[in-house]
Short mmCIF file of C-alpha atoms in Angstrom, two decimals:
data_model
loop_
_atom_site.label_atom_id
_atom_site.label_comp_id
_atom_site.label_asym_id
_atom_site.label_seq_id
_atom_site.Cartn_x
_atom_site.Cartn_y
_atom_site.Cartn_z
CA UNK A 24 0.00 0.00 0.00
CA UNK A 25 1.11 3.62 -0.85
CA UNK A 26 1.49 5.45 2.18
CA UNK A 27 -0.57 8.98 2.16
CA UNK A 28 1.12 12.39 1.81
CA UNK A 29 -0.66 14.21 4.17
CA UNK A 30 0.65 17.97 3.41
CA UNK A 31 -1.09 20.43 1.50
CA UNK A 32 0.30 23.93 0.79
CA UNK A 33 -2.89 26.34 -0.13
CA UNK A 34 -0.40 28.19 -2.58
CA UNK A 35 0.59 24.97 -4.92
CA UNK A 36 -1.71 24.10 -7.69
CA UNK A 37 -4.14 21.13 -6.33
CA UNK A 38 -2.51 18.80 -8.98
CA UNK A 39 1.15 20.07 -8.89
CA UNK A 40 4.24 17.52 -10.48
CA UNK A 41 5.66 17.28 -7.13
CA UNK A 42 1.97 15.53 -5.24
CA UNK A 43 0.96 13.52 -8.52
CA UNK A 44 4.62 12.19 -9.69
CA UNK A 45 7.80 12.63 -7.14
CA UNK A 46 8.29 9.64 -3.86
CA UNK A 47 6.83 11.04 -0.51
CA UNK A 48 10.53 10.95 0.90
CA UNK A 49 11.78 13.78 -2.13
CA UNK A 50 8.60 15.86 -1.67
CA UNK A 51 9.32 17.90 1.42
CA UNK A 52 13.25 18.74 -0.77
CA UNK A 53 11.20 19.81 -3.45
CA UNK A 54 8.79 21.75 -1.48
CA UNK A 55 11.41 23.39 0.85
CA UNK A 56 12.87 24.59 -3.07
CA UNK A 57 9.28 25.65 -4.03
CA UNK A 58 9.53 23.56 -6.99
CA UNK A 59 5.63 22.81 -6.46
CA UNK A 60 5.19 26.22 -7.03
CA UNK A 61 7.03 27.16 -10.71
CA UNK A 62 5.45 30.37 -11.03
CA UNK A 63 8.40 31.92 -8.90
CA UNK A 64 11.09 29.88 -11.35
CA UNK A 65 9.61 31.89 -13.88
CA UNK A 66 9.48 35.10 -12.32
CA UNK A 67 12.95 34.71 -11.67
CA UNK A 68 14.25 33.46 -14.74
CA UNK A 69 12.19 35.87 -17.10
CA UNK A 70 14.19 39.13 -16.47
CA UNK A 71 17.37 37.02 -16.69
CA UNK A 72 15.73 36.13 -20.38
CA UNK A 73 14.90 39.88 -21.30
CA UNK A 74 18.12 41.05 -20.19
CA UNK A 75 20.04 38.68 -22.94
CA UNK A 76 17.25 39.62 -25.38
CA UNK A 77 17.73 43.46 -24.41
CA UNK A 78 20.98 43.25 -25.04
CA UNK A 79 21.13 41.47 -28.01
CA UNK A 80 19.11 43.38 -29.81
CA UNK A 81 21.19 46.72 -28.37
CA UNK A 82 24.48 44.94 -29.58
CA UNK A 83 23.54 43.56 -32.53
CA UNK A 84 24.91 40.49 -31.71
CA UNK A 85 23.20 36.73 -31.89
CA UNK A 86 20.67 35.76 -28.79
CA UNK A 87 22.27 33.57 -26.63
CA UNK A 88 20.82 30.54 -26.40
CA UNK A 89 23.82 28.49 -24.09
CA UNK A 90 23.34 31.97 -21.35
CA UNK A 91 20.11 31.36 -21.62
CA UNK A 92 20.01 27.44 -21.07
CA UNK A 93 22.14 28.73 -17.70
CA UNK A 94 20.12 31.07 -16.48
CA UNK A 95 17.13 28.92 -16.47
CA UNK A 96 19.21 26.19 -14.53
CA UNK A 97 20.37 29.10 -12.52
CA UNK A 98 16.96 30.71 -12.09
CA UNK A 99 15.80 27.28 -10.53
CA UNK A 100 18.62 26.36 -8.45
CA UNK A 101 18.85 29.94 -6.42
CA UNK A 102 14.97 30.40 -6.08
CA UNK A 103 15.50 27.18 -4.47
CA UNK A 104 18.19 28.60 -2.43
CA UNK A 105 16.33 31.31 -1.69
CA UNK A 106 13.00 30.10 -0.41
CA UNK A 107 14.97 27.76 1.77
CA UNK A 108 16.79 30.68 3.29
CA UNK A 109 13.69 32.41 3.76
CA UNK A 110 11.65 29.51 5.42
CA UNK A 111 15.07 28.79 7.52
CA UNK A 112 14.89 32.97 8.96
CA UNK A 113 10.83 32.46 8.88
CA UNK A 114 10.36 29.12 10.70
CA UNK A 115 8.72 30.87 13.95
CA UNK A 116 6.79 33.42 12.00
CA UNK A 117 5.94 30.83 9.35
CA UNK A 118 4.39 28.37 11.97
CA UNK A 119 1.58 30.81 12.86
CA UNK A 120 0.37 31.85 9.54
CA UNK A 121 -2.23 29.26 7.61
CA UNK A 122 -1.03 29.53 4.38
CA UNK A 123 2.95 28.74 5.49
CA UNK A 124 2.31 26.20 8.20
CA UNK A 125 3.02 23.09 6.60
CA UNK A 126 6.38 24.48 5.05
CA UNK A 127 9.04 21.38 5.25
CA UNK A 128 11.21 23.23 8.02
CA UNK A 129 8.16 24.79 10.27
CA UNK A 130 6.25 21.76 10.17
CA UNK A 131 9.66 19.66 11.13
CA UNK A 132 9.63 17.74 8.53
CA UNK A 133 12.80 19.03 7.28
CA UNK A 134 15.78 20.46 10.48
CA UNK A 135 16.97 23.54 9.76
CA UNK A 136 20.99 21.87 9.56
CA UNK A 137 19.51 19.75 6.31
CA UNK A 138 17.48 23.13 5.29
CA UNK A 139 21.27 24.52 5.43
CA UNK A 140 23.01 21.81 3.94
CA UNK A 141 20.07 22.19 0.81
CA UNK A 142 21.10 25.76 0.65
CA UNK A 143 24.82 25.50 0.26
CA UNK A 144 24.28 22.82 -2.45
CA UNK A 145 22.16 24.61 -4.35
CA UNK A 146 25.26 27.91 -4.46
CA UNK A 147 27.43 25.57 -5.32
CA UNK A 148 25.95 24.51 -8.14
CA UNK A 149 24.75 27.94 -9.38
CA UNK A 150 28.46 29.49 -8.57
CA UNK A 151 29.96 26.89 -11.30
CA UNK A 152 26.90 28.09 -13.68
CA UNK A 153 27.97 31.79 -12.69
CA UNK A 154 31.36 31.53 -13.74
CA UNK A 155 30.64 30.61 -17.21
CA UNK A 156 29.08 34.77 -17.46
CA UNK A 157 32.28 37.21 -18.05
CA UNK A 158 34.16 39.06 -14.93
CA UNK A 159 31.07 41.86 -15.04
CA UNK A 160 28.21 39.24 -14.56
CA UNK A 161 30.73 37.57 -12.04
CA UNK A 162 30.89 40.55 -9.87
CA UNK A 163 27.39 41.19 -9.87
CA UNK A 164 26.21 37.67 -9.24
CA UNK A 165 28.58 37.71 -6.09
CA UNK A 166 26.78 41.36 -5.33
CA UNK A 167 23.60 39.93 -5.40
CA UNK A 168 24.01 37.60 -2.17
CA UNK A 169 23.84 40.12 0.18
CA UNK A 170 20.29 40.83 -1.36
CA UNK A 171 19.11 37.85 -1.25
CA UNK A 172 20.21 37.06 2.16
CA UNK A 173 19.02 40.61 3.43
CA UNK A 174 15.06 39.90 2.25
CA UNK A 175 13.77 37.64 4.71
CA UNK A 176 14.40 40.44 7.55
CA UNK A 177 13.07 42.93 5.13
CA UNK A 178 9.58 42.03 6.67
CA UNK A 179 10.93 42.89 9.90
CA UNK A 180 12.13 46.61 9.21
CA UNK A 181 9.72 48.37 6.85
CA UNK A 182 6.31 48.16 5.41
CA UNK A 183 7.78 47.69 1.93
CA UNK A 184 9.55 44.45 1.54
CA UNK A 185 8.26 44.26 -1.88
CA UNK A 186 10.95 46.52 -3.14
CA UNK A 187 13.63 44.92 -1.27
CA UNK A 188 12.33 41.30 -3.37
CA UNK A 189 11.77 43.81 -6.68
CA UNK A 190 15.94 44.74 -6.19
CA UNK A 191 16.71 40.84 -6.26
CA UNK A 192 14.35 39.07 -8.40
CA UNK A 193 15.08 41.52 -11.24
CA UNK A 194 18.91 41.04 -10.54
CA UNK A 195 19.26 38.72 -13.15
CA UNK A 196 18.61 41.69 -15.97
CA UNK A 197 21.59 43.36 -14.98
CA UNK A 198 23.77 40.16 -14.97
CA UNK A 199 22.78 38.90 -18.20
CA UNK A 200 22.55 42.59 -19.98
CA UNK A 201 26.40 42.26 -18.42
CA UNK A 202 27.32 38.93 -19.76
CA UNK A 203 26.20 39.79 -23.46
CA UNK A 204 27.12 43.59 -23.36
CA UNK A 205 30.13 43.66 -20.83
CA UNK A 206 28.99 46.81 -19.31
CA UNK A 207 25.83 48.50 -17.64
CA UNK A 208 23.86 51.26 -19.63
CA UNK A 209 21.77 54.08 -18.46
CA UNK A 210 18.77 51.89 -20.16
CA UNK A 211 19.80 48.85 -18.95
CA UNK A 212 19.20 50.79 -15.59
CA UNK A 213 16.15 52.45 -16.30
CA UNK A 214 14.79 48.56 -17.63
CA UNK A 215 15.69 46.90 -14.60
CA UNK A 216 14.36 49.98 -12.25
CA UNK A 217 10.76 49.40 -14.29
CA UNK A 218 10.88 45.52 -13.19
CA UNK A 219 11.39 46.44 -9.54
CA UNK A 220 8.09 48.12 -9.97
CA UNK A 221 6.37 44.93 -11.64
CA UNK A 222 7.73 43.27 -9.37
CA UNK A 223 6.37 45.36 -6.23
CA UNK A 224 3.16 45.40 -7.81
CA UNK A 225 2.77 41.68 -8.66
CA UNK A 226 3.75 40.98 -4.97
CA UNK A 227 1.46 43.28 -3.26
CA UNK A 228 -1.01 41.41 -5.11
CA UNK A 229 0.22 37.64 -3.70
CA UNK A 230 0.05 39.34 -0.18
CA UNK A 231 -3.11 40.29 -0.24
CA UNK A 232 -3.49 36.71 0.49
CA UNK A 233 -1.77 36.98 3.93
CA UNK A 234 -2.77 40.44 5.69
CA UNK A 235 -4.83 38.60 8.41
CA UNK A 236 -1.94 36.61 9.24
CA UNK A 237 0.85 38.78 8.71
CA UNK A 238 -1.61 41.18 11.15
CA UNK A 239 -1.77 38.27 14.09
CA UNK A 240 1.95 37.47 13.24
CA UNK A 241 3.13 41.20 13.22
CA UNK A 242 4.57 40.93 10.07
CA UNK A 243 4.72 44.20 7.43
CA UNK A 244 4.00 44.04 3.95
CA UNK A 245 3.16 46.48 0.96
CA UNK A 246 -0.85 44.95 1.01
CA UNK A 247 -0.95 46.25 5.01
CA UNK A 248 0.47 49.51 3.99
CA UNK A 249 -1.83 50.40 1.55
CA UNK A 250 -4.54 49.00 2.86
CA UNK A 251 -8.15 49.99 1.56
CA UNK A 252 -6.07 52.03 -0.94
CA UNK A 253 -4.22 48.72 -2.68
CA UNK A 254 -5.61 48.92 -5.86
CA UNK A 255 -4.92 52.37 -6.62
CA UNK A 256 -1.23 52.22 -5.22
CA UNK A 257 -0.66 49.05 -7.29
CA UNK A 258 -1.65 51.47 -10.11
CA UNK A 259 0.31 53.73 -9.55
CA UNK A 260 2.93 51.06 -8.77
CA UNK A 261 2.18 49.43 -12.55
CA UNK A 262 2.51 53.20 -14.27
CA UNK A 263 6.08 53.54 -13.02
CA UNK A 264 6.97 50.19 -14.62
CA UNK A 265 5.32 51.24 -17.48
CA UNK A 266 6.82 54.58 -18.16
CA UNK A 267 10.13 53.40 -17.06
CA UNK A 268 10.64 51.00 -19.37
CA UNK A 269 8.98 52.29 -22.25
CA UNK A 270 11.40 54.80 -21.54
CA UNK A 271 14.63 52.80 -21.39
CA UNK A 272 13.47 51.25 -24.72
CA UNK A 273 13.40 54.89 -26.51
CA UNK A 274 16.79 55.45 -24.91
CA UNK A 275 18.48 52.42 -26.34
CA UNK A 276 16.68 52.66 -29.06
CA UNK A 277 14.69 49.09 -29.41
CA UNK A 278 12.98 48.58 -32.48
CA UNK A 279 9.33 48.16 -33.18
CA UNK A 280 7.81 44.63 -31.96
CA UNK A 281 8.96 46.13 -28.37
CA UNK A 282 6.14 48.58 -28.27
CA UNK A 283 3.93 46.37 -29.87
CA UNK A 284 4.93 43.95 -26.56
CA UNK A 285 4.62 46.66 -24.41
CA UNK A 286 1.43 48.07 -25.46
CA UNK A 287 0.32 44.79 -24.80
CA UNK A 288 2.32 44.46 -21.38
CA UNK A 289 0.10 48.09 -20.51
CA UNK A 290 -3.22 46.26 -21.55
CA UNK A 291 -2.27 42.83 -19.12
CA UNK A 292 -0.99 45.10 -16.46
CA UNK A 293 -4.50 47.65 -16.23
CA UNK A 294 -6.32 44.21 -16.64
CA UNK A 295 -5.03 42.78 -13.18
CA UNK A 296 -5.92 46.02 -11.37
CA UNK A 297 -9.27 46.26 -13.26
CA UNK A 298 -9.97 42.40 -11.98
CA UNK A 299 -8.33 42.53 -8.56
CA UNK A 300 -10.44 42.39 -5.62
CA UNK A 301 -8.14 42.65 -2.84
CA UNK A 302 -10.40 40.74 -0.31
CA UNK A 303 -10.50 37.75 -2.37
CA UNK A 304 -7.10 35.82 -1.84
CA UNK A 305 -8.22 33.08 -4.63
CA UNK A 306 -8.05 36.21 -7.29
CA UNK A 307 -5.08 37.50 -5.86
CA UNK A 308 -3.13 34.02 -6.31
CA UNK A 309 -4.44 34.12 -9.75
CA UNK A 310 -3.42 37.29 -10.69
CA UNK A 311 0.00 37.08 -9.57
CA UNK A 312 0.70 33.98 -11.04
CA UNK A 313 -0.33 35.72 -14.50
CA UNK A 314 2.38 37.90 -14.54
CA UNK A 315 4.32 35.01 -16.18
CA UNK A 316 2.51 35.76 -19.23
CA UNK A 317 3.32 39.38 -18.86
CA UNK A 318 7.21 38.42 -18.59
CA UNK A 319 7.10 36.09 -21.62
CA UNK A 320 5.31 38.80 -24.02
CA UNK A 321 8.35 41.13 -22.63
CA UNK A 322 11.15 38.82 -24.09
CA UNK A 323 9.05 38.13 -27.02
CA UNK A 324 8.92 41.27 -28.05
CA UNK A 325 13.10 41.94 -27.06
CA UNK A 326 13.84 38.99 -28.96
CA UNK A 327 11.80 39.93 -31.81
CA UNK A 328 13.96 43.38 -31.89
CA UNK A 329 16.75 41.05 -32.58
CA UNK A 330 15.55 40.01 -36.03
CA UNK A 331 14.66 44.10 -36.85
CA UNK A 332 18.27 44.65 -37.30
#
């Protein structure tokens, strides 16, 4: 007889790869790396994908298919990294909020010396991926650890943590903008400041979910600063994204098909705010998990500058 899996994490799709396919004893390893969840993978990954589009089309120069084969490995492996780091910091906090209960290391199910031990594997892997990028990319994948293992406090010390996860998940545009272009453009910037602002806005949206919780567990967010005012700061949040990078694309100058992305980006973006209802967690999930669609039309529409030329 099979014996039952008895977690369930609210925030995985009911019929994930990791509950139908993967042995009960891998499932809490691929939990603890979020792997049930690839919606984050993606989010990760995708501005490591429009930075080597960006860039190719700036430089005239072939997109990279072998960068981009490592950043997706690279994407997975230190989201993995990541979320384990953040469940290891948020194992008290995590305990005492429904929706993160049954994580691997607050439930026990995983100690926090294996949680650690899953963490240093996973850098070690992505630091032989990261030396494959040029001495730029090098320097600012190194840079990027002390984001990454600043976030999980961020919650701690302002109402914004949003911005502090915008700064890192977007990291990867200015690494692989580096690792095609050698160097870092005024554009480049401007680009990558517009996806801290998706990003903020997409992730005031997935908390939504928790401001009960993060209330009872004294926890700060972007959702409980707003407050009855969410969808019109997410808005405003989605307008600075919007200008910014339109922006940064006049600056470079990108060619056609990425306005014809980014008109459509505009339309996706004034959709989610249109739909959102911020006391409905269900919509909120649903929302935020669309954004990978938003971040795929983006490199479309880089790559497709590419073939302008």
């Amino acid at each position: 007889m099979t014996p039952r899996d008895p977690v369930t994490l609210p925030d995985a799709a009911p019929k994930n790869w990791v509950d139908i396919y993967a042995p009960l004893s891998w499932r809490p390893w691929l939990r603890l790396g979020r792997f049930d969840r690839p919606v984050g993978i993606w989010l990760l990954f995708l501005p490591g994908a429009m930075g080597l589009a960006y860039a190719s089309a700036v430089t005239g120069t072939a997109f990279p298919l072998y960068f981009l084969i490592l950043f997706a490995i690279g994407s997975a492996l230190m989201r993995a990294a990541g979320c384990a780091f953040n469940d290891l910091v948020d194992r008290d906090i995590d305990a005492k909020v429904e929706r993160t209960r049954n994580r691997p290391i607050a439930s026990g199910q995983i100690t926090p010396k294996q949680a650690m031990a899953f963490i240093i594997i996973c850098c070690l892997i992505s630091l032989l991926i990261l030396l494959q990028l040029g001495t730029l990319a090098i320097g600012l994948g190194v840079g990027s650890l002390a984001l990454v293992a600043a976030y999980p406090f961020m919650k701690r010390i302002t109402w914004w943590p949003q911005a502090w996860l915008g700064l890192t998940f977007n990291w990867g545009f200015l690494m692989a903008y580096a690792a095609v272009a050698g160097e870092i453009t005024l554009p480049a910037l401007l680009f990558y400041a517009g996806l801290v602002f998706w990003t903020i806005g997409y992730d005031t949206i997935y908390a939504l979910q928790d401001i009960e919780d993060d209330v009872m567990a004294g926890v700060k967010s972007s959702a409980r600063a707003l407050g009855a005012k969410a969808r019109e700061g997410i808005t405003l949040i989605y307008v600075l994204c919007f200008v910014l990078t339109a922006i940064s694309a006049a600056l470079a100058p990108l060619a056609w098909p990425f306005y014809v992305a980014q008109a459509l980006i505009g339309g996706h973006l004034a959709w989610q705010v249109y739909t959102l209802r911020p006391e409905d967690g269900t919509l909120a999930l649903k929302l935020f998990k669309s954004n990978r669609d938003a971040g795929l039309i983006w490199v479309a529409g880089l790559i497709l500058c590419g073939f302008t030329r």
